[in-house]
Each structure stands twice: as structure tokens, then as C-alpha cells.
Tab-separated table of C-alpha atoms in Angstrom:
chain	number	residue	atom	x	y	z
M	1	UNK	CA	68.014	106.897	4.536
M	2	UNK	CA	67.850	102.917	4.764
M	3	UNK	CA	71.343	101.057	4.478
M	4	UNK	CA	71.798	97.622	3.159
M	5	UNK	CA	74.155	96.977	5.936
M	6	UNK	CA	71.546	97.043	8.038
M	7	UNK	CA	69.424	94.312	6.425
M	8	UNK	CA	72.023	91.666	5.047
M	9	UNK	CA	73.164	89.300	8.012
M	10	UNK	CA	76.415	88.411	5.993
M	11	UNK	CA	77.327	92.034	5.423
M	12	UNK	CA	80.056	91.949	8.278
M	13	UNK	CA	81.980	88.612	6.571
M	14	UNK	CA	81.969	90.703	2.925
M	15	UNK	CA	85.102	92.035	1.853
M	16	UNK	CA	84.900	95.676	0.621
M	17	UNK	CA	85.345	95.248	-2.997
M	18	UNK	CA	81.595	93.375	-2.433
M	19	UNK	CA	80.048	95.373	-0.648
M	20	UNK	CA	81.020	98.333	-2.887
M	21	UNK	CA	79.489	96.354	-5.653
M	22	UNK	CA	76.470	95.869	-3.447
M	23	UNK	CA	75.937	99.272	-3.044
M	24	UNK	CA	76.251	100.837	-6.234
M	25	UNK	CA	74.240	98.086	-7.586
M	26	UNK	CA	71.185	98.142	-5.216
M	27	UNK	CA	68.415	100.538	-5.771
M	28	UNK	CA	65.475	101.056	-3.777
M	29	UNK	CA	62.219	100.910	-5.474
M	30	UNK	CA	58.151	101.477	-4.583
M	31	UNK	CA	55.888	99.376	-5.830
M	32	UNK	CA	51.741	100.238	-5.270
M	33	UNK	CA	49.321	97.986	-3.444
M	34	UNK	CA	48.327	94.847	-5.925
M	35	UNK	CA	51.151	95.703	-8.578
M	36	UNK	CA	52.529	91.966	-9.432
M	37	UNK	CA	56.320	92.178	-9.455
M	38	UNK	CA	57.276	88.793	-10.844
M	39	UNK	CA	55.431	86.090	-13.048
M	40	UNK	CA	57.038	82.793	-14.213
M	41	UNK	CA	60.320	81.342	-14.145
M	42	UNK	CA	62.059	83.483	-17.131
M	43	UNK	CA	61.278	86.886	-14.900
M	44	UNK	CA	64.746	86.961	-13.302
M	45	UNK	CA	63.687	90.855	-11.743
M	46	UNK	CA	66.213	90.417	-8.926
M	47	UNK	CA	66.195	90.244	-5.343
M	48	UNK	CA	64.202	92.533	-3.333
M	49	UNK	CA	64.749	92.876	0.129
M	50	UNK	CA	61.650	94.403	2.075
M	51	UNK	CA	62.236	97.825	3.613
M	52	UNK	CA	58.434	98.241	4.802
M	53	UNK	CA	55.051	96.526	3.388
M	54	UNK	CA	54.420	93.053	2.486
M	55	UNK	CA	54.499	91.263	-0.528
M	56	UNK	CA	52.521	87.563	-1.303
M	57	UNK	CA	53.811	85.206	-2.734
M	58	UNK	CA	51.821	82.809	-4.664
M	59	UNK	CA	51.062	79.434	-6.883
M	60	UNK	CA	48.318	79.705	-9.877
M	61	UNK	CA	46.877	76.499	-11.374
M	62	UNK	CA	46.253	76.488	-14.847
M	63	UNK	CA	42.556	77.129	-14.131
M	64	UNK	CA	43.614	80.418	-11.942
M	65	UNK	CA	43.479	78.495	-8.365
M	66	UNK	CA	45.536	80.787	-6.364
M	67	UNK	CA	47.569	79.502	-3.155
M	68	UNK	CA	49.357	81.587	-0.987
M	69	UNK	CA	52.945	79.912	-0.189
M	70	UNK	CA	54.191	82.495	1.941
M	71	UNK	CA	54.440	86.280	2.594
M	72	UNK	CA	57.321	88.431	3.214
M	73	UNK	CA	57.834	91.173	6.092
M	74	UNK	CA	60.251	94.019	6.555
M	75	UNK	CA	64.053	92.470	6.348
M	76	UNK	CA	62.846	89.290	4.351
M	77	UNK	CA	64.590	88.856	1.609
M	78	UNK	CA	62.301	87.678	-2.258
M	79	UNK	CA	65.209	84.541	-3.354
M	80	UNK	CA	62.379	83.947	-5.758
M	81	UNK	CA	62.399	87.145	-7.654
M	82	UNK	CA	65.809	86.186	-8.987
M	83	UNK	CA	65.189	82.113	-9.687
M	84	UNK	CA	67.725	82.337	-12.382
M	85	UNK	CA	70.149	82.285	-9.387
M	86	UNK	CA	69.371	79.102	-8.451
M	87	UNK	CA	69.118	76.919	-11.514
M	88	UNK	CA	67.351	74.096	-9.763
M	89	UNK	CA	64.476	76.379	-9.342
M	90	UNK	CA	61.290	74.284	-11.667
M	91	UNK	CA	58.402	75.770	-10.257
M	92	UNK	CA	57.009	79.267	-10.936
M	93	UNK	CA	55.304	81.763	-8.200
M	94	UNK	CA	53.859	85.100	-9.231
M	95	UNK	CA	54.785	88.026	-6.296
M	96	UNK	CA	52.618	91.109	-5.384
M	97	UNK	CA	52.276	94.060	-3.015
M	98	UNK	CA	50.075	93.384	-0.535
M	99	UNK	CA	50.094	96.815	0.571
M	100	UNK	CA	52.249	99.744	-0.581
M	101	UNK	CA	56.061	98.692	-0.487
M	102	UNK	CA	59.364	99.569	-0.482
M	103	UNK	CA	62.193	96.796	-1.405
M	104	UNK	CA	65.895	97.014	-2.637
M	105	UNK	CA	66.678	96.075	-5.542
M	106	UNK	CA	69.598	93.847	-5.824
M	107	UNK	CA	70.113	92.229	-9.252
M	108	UNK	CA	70.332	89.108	-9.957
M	109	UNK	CA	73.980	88.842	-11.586
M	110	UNK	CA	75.326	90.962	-8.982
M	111	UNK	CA	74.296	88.207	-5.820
M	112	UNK	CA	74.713	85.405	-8.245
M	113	UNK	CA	78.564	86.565	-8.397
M	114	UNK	CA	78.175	87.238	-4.896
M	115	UNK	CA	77.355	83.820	-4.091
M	116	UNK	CA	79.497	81.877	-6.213
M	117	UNK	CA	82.626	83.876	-4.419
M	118	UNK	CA	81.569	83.939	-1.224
M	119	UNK	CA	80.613	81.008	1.172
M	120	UNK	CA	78.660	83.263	3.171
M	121	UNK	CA	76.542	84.295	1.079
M	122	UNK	CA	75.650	80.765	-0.424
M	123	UNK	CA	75.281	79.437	3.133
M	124	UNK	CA	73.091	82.522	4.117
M	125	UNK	CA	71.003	81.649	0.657
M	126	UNK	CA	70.871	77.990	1.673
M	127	UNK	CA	69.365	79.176	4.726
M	128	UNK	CA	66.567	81.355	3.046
M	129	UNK	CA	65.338	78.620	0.455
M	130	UNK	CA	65.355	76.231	3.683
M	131	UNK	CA	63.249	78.524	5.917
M	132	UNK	CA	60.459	78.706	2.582
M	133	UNK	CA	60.570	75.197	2.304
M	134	UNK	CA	59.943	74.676	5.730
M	135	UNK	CA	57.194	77.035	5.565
M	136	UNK	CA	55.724	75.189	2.125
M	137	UNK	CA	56.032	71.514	3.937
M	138	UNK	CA	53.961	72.725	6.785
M	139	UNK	CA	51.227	74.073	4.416
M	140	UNK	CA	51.284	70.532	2.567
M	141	UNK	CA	50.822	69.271	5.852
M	142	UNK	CA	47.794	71.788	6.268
M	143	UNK	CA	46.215	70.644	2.814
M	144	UNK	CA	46.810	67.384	3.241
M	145	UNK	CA	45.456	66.643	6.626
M	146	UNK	CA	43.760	69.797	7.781
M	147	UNK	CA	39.915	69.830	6.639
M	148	UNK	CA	39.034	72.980	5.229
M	149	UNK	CA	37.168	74.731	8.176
M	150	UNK	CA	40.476	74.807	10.121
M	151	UNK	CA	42.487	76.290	7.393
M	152	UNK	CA	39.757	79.214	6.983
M	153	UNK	CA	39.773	79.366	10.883
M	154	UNK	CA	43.401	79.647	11.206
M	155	UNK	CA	43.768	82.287	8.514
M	156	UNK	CA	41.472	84.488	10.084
M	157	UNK	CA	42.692	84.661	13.155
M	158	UNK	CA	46.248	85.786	11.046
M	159	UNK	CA	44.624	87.943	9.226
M	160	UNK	CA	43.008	89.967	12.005
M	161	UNK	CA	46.143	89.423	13.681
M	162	UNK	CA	47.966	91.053	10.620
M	163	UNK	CA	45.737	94.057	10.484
M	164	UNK	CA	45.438	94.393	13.999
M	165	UNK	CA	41.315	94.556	13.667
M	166	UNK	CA	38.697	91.821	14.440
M	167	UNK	CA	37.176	93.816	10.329
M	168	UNK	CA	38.694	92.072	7.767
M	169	UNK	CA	38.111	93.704	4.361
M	170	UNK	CA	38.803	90.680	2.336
M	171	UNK	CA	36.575	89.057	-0.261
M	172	UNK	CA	35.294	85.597	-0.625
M	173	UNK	CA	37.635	85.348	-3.483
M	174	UNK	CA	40.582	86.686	-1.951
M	175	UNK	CA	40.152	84.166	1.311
M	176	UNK	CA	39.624	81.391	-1.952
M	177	UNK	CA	43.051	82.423	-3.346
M	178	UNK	CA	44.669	81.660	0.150
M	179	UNK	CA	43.760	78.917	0.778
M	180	UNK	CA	43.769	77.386	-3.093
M	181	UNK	CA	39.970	76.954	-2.919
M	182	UNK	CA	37.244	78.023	-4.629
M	183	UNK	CA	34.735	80.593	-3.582
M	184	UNK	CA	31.990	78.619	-3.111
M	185	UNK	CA	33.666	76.481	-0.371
M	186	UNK	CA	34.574	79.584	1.458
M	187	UNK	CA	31.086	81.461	0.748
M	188	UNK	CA	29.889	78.340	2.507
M	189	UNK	CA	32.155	77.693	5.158
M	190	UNK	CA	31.909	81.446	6.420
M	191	UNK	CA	28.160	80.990	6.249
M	192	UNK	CA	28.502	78.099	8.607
M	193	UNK	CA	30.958	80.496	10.519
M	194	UNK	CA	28.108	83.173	11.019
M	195	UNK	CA	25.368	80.509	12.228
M	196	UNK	CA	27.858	79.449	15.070
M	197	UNK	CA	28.199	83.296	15.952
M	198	UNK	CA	32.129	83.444	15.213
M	199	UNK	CA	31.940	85.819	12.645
M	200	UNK	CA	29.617	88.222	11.180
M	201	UNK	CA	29.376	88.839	7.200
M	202	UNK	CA	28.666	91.744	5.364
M	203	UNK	CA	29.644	92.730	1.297
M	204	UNK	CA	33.246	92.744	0.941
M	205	UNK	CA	33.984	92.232	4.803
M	206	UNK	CA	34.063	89.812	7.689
M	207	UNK	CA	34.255	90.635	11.051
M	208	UNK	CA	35.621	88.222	14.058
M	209	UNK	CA	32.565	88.254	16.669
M	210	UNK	CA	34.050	84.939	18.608
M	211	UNK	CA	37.571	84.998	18.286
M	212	UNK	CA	38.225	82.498	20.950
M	213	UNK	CA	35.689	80.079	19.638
M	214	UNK	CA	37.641	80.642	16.247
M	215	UNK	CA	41.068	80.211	17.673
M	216	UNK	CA	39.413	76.861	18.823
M	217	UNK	CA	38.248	76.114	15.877
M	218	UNK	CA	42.075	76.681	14.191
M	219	UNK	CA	43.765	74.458	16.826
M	220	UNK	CA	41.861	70.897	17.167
M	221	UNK	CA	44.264	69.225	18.742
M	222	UNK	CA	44.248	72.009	21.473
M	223	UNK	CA	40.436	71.075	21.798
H	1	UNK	CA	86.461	50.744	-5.062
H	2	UNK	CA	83.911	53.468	-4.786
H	3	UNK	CA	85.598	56.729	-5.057
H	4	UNK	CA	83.937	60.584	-3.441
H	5	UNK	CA	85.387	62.589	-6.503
H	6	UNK	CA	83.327	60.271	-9.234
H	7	UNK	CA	79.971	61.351	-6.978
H	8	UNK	CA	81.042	65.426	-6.199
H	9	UNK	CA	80.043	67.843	-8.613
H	10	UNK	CA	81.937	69.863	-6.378
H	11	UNK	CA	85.078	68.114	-6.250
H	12	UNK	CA	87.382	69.665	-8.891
H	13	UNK	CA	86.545	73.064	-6.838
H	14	UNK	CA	87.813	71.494	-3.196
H	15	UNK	CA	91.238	72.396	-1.629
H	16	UNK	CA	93.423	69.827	-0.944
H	17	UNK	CA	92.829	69.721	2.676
H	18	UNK	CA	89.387	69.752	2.535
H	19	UNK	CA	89.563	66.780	-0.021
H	20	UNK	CA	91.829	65.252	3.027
H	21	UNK	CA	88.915	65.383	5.433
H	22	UNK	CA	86.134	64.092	2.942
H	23	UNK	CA	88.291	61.069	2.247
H	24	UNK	CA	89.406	60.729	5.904
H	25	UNK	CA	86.034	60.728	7.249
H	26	UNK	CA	83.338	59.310	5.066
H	27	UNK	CA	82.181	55.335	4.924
H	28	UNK	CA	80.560	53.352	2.720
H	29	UNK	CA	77.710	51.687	4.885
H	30	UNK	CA	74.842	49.040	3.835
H	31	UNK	CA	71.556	49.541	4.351
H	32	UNK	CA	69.255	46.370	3.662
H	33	UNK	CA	65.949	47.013	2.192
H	34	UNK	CA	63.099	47.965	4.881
H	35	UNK	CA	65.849	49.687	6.898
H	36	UNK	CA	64.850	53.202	8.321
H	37	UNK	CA	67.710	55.620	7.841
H	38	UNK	CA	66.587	58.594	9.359
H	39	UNK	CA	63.297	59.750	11.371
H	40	UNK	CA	62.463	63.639	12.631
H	41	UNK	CA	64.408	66.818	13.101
H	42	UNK	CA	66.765	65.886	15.868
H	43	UNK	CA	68.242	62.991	13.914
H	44	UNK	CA	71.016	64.571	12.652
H	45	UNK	CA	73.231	61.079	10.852
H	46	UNK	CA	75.025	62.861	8.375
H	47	UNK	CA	74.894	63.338	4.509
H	48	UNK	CA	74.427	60.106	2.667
H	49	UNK	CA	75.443	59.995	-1.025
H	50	UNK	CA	73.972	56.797	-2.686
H	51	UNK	CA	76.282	54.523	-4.631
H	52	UNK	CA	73.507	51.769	-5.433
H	53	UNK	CA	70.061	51.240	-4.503
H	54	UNK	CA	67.009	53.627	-3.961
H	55	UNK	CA	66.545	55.704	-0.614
H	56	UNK	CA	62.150	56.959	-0.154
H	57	UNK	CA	61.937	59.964	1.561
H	58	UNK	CA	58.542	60.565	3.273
H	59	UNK	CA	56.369	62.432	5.940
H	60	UNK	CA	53.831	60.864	8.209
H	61	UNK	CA	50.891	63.023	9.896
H	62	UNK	CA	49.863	62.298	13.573
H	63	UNK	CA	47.355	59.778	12.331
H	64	UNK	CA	50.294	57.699	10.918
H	65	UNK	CA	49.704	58.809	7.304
H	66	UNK	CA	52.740	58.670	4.889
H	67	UNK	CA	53.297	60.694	1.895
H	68	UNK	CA	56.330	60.071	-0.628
H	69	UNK	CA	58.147	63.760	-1.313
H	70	UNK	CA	60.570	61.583	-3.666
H	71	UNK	CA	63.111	58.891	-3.830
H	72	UNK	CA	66.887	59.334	-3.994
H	73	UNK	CA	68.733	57.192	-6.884
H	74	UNK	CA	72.281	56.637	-7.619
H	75	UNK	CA	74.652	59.599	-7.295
H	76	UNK	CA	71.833	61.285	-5.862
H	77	UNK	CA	73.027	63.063	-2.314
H	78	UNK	CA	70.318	63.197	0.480
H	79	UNK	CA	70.465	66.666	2.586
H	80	UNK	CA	67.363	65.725	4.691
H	81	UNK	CA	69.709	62.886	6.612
H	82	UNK	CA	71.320	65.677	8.118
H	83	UNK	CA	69.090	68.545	8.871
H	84	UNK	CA	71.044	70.273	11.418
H	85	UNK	CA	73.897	71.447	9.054
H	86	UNK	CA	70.925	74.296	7.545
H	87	UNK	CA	69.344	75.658	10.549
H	88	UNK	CA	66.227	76.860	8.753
H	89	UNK	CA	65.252	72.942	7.944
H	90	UNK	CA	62.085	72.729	10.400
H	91	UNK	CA	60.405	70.237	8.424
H	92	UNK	CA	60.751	66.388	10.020
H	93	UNK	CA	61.167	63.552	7.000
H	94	UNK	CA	61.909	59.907	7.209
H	95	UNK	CA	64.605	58.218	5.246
H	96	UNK	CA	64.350	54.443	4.202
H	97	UNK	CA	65.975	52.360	2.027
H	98	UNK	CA	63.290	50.635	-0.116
H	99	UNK	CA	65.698	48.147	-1.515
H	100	UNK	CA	69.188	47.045	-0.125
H	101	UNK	CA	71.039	50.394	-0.602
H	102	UNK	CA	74.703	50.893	-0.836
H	103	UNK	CA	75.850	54.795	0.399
H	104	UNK	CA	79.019	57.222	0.903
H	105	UNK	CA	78.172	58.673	4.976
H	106	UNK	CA	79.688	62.031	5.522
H	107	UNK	CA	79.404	63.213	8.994
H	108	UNK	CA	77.276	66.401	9.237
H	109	UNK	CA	80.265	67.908	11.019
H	110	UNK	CA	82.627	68.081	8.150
H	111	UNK	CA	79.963	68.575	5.669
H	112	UNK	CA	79.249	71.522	7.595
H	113	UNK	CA	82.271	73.343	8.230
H	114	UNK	CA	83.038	72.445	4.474
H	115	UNK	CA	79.978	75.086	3.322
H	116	UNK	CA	81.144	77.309	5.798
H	117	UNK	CA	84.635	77.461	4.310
H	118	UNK	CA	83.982	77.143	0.549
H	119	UNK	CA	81.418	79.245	-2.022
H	120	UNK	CA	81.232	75.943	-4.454
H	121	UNK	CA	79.973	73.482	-1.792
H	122	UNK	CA	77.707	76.165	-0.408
H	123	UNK	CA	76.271	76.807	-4.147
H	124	UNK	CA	75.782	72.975	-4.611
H	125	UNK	CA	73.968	72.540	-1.375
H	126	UNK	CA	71.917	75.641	-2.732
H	127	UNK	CA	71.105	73.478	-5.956
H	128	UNK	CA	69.802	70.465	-4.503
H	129	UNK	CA	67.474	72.175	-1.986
H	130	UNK	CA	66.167	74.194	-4.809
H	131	UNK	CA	66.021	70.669	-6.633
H	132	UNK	CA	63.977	69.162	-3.433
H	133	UNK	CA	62.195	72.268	-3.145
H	134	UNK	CA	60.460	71.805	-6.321
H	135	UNK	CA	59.584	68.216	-6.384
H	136	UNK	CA	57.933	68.917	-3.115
H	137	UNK	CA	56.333	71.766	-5.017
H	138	UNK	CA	55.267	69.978	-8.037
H	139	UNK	CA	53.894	67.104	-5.603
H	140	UNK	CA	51.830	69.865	-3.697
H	141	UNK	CA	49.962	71.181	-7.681
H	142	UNK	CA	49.406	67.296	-7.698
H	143	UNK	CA	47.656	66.822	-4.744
H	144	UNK	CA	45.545	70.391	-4.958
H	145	UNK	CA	44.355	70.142	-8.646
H	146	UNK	CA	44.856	66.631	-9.401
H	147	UNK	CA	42.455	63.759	-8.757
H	148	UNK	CA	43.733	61.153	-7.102
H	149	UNK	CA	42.701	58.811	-9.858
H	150	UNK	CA	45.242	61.228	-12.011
H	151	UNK	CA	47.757	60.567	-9.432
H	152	UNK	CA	47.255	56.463	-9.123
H	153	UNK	CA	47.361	56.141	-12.975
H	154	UNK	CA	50.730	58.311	-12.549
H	155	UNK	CA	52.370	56.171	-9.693
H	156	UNK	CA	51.469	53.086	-11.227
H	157	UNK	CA	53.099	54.015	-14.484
H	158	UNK	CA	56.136	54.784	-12.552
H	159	UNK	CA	56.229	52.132	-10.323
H	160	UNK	CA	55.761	49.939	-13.350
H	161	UNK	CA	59.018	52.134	-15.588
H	162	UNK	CA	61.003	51.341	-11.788
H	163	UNK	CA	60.689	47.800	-11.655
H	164	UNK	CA	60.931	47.451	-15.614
H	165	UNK	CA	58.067	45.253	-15.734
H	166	UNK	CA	54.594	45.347	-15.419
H	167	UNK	CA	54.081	42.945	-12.518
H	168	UNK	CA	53.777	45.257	-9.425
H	169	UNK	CA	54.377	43.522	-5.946
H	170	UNK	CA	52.710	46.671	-4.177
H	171	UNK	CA	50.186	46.618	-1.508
H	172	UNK	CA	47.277	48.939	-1.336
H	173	UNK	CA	48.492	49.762	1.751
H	174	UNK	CA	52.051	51.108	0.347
H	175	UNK	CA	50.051	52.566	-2.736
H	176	UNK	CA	48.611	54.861	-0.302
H	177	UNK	CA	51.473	55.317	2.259
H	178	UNK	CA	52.811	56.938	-1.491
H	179	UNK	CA	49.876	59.144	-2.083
H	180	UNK	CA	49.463	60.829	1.333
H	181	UNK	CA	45.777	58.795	0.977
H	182	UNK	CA	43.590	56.085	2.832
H	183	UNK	CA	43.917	52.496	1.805
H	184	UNK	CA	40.301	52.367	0.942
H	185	UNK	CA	40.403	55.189	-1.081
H	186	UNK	CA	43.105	53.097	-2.991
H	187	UNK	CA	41.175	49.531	-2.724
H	188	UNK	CA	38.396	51.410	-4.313
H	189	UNK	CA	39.878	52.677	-7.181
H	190	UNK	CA	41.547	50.184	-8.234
H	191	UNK	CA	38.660	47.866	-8.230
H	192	UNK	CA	37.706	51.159	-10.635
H	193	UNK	CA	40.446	50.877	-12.661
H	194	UNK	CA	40.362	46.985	-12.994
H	195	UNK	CA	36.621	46.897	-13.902
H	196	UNK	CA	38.031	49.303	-16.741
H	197	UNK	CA	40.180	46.795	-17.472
H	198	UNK	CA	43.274	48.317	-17.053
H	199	UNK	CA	44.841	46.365	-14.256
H	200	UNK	CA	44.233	43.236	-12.572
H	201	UNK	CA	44.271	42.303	-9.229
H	202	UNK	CA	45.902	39.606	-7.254
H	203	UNK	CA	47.010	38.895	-3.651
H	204	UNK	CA	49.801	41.423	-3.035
H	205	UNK	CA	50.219	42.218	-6.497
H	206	UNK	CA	48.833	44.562	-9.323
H	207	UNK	CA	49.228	43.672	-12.864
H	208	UNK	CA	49.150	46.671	-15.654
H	209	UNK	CA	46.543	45.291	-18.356
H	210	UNK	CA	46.526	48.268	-20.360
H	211	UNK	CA	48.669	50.423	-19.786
H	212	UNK	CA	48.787	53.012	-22.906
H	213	UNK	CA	44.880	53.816	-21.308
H	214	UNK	CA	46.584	54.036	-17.890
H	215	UNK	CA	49.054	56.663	-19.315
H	216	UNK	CA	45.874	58.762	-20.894
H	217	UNK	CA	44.376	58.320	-17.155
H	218	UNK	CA	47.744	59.647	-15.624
H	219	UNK	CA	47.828	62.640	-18.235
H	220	UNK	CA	44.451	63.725	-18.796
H	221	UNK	CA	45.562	67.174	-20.396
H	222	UNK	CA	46.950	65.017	-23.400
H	223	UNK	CA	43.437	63.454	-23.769
């Protein structure tokens, strides 16, 4: 049985009538591999705080560019779930199970209260949105100055990191969505990949044959 | 006389003693135009809260390459000045007036301990990060799926709306110090956009010929 206490870092500065409203609030929910839990700005689902699995969270342009902003691990807590929170929120993200997972629920009027009557909770909040921003600055940085083989080179290298295997079963199109590129780029670049001997490609999977020489490839300035 | 409760949203919220310590410790302070306010992570100055002028706040890659994230106007409060009161800010910016600025300095100290102690500064803080947090992501759709012709039309327009007139004292240089881009890139395309004939180019200065066909460039959805 999974508490909340053990996941919220402000629990201990809550006084009880909140954290009885917490709790009786809060439910924990499963959602399958690839189900998409939130779409657009008026989907105020909640916040769901990751017991196990990972969810993506992502950008679409209007011609169905993907970009992966971020992804969230076991204890992270989804701020963008519940944007109706935060009213200065302009900008919509769709969210989806990466693999199976299970989240709490908290919704959204019950931490909205929660923050508006309790400092910790706004300052733990501030803290949240700063960490993703961080983590959205450094992939502008990426975009802006990284060229394209570096990006694919660095993701890689977390990806087989992330499923602890030098086989990747990821598509073209999925590696496209990452990285807000389009397939062809990628169907190239990984071609270019396999004639240096870093990787090897077969349908629907990519496996790391060089991962040093990739790592290398991810970290120029290391060069 | 400048007063702190005509600029705080928050202010009406505020004990008295915490009103005390705003008024007891922040300054109004000058900053002439050029000035650089602020620069990386570790420069911790304080919150400034801008009375009169216009603040640019703007990243620069390892190669020297700026890119505006946006400016801060009147009333406007600037967060990034003091990074150390959110830990999670891991992001470096730099801060400079870009014409003779007049600003309210709160120490990062009191700001601090003033989230810390109440839910309504907290929340406010919480706004305008969200509020920063989508310009920055709104720039980033920009620089992915727009061209940067898209994006010169656009910051022409608005540099033209910000100096309320269509004279432009801007150098390619600063065009592209704007646009996270090259100055050729710039040079080049607007040589483009004067053989269109919507601007014309002199020493040091761009002149907006047409500018209802530079608003169609800068909104090509609307064509």
C-alpha cells in the first residue's frame, strides 16, 4: 500500500485538516502503455504523482511535429496535468504512458486550495515549474545550437541507458517525435550512424554497436 | 514618489511586518541604457521590479550567440535577477537594460523568506514563472516550425509597434543577437526583404516600406 506521505516533500509542514483532505481526495489510478492522459490547456485532469512507470510529456505543432519536453519518473510530480492551477500557464502539452503506470490522483481544486493556504506548498510548486523550465531552456539550448547528429547521439545513449539494453525498439518516427524532427532526417542520420559502425538497423529496432564512439559523438566539446 | 504597494499584486495580502521589511529594504536604483544587470547562475542581485524603462533578458551559447527570451516593461517584476531564491532555476540568463531603466531592488534575502512565510507571495511567484515559462515556450514553437523569415517579419513589426515609428536604429548584428541567428543569415534576408520592397536599408538603420506585406510575412497562417 503506497502513502502520499511518502511522496510529497511538504507533507511534514501540512497541518492535519490538509492532509486529511489530501487523503480522502487522492486516488490512485493505472493507466496502459501509450494511453494519452491530458491534451490541451482546458484538460484540468489533476495532478498525478508517479508511483512506478514513466509518462512523456510532449509539444505537437499544428502539422503533428512532436517534441519531447521532458519525462517523469517515480516521485515526480505532472504540475501540468492540472494547468488550471496556475493561470499563467499559455502553452499546451499532451501527456502519455510511456510504459504501464501507476500515479495518484490529486485534483486540481483540492492542491489549488492547498496552495493558496499554504506557503509550502506554493514554494514547493514554484520549485517544480522551475526544475521543467530549467529542463525546457537546456533543450532550447540543444535545438538551437546542437546540430542534429548530436541530439540523435545523445538520445540514444539515454535511451539505452533507460532500458538498460544496447536494443532499442523504437521507430524512426518515434526517435522523429523526440527530437521534433521529421523521419526522414532521422532515417538518414541513423543511416549515416550504421556506415560509421555505431549502430546497427533493423525494422522497428536499433541496436548500439559503438557506444563509446556514440557517447563521443553526443559530447563534442568532450572531443 | 514611487510607492511598492502601486507595483504588488500581492500587497493587500502582506502582514504588516512583512510590509515593514519590503519598505525598509528595497531601493529605487538607475540603470542607464547598455548597462548589464545581471549575468549567470551565481549572480544572485535581487528582485528588480521596473518603474520605467525596458529590461532584455537573454541567453548566449559558448560561441557568443544571444537569443532574446523576452523583455520586462513597466510594473513588470524580473525573477531571473535573483535565481537563488528558487533552487530549481539551473538555467543562466543575462539581464540588461536596453534603454535607461528606472527599478524597485528587493534583496533576494527578504524576497525569500517572504515566500517562505506567506501562501500569496508564493502563488504570485508561481504566476510569473508560469508567465516566463510560456514565452520561453512559445519562443521555442517559433524557432522549431517557424522560418526565420516568419520570425524577422515578426520582430521587425514589433520593434517597429516599440519605438512607435517606423524608423528602426537596429543593427543586423542586434537583429540577430534577438533571433538566436548569424548576422549573415540576417544581412541576407533583409537584402530579401528590401528587394521585395518592404524595407529599406541604410547605415545602422532599417526603414519599414511596407509594412501591411511585412505583417502577411510575419503571419503566414492569415495568408
Amino acid at each position: 500500500m503506497e502513502h502520499l506521505e511518502d511522496y510529497l516533500p511538504f507533507w511534514e509542514k501540512l497541518s492535519e485538516r490538509h492532509r486529511q483532505e489530501l487523503e480522502s481526495s487522492a486516488q490512485i489510478r493505472r493507466f496502459p502503455s501509450g494511453e494519452v492522459l491530458h491534451g490541451g490547456a482546458e484538460d484540468c485532469v489533476g495532478l498525478l504523482l508517479v508511483i512506478e512507470g514513466r509518462l512523456r510529456v510532449y509539444t505537437t505543432s499544428e502539422e503533428g511535429r512532436e517534441l519531447t519536453l521532458f519525462r517523469l519518473f517515480e516521485r515526480d510530480l505532472c504540475l501540468f496535468s492540472a494547468s488550471c492551477i496556475v493561470n499563467s500557464i499559455r502553452f499546451d502539452v499532451t501527456i502519455a504512458a510511456e510504459r504501464e503506470t501507476c500515479a495518484f490522483h490529486i485534483p486540481a481544486a483540492v492542491y489549488k486550495k492547498l496552495m493558496a493556504e499554504s506557503a509550502a506548498v506554493a514554494g514547493y510548486t514554484n520549485e517544480l515549474m522551475a526544475s521543467r523550465f530549467s529542463e525546457v531552456m537546456w533543450l532550447m539550448d540543444q535545438i538551437l545550437y546542437q546540430k542534429m547528429d548530436v541530439r540523435l547521439a545523445a538520445l540514444l545513449v539515454e535511451e539505452a541507458d533507460l532500458a538498460d539494453s544496447e536494443d532499442l525498439h523504437l521507430t524512426h518516427e518515434e526517435l522523429a517525435n523526440h527530437l521534433g524532427s521529421a523521419r526522414e532526417v532521422i532515417t538518414r542520420l541513423l543511416k549515416y550512424f550504421q556506415e560509421e559502425g555505431v549502430v546497427s538497423l533493423a525494422r522497428g529496432r536499433i541496436r548500439l554497436t559503438d557506444r563509446p564512439r556514440l557517447e563521443q559523438i553526443a559530447a563534442p566539446g568532450l572531443r
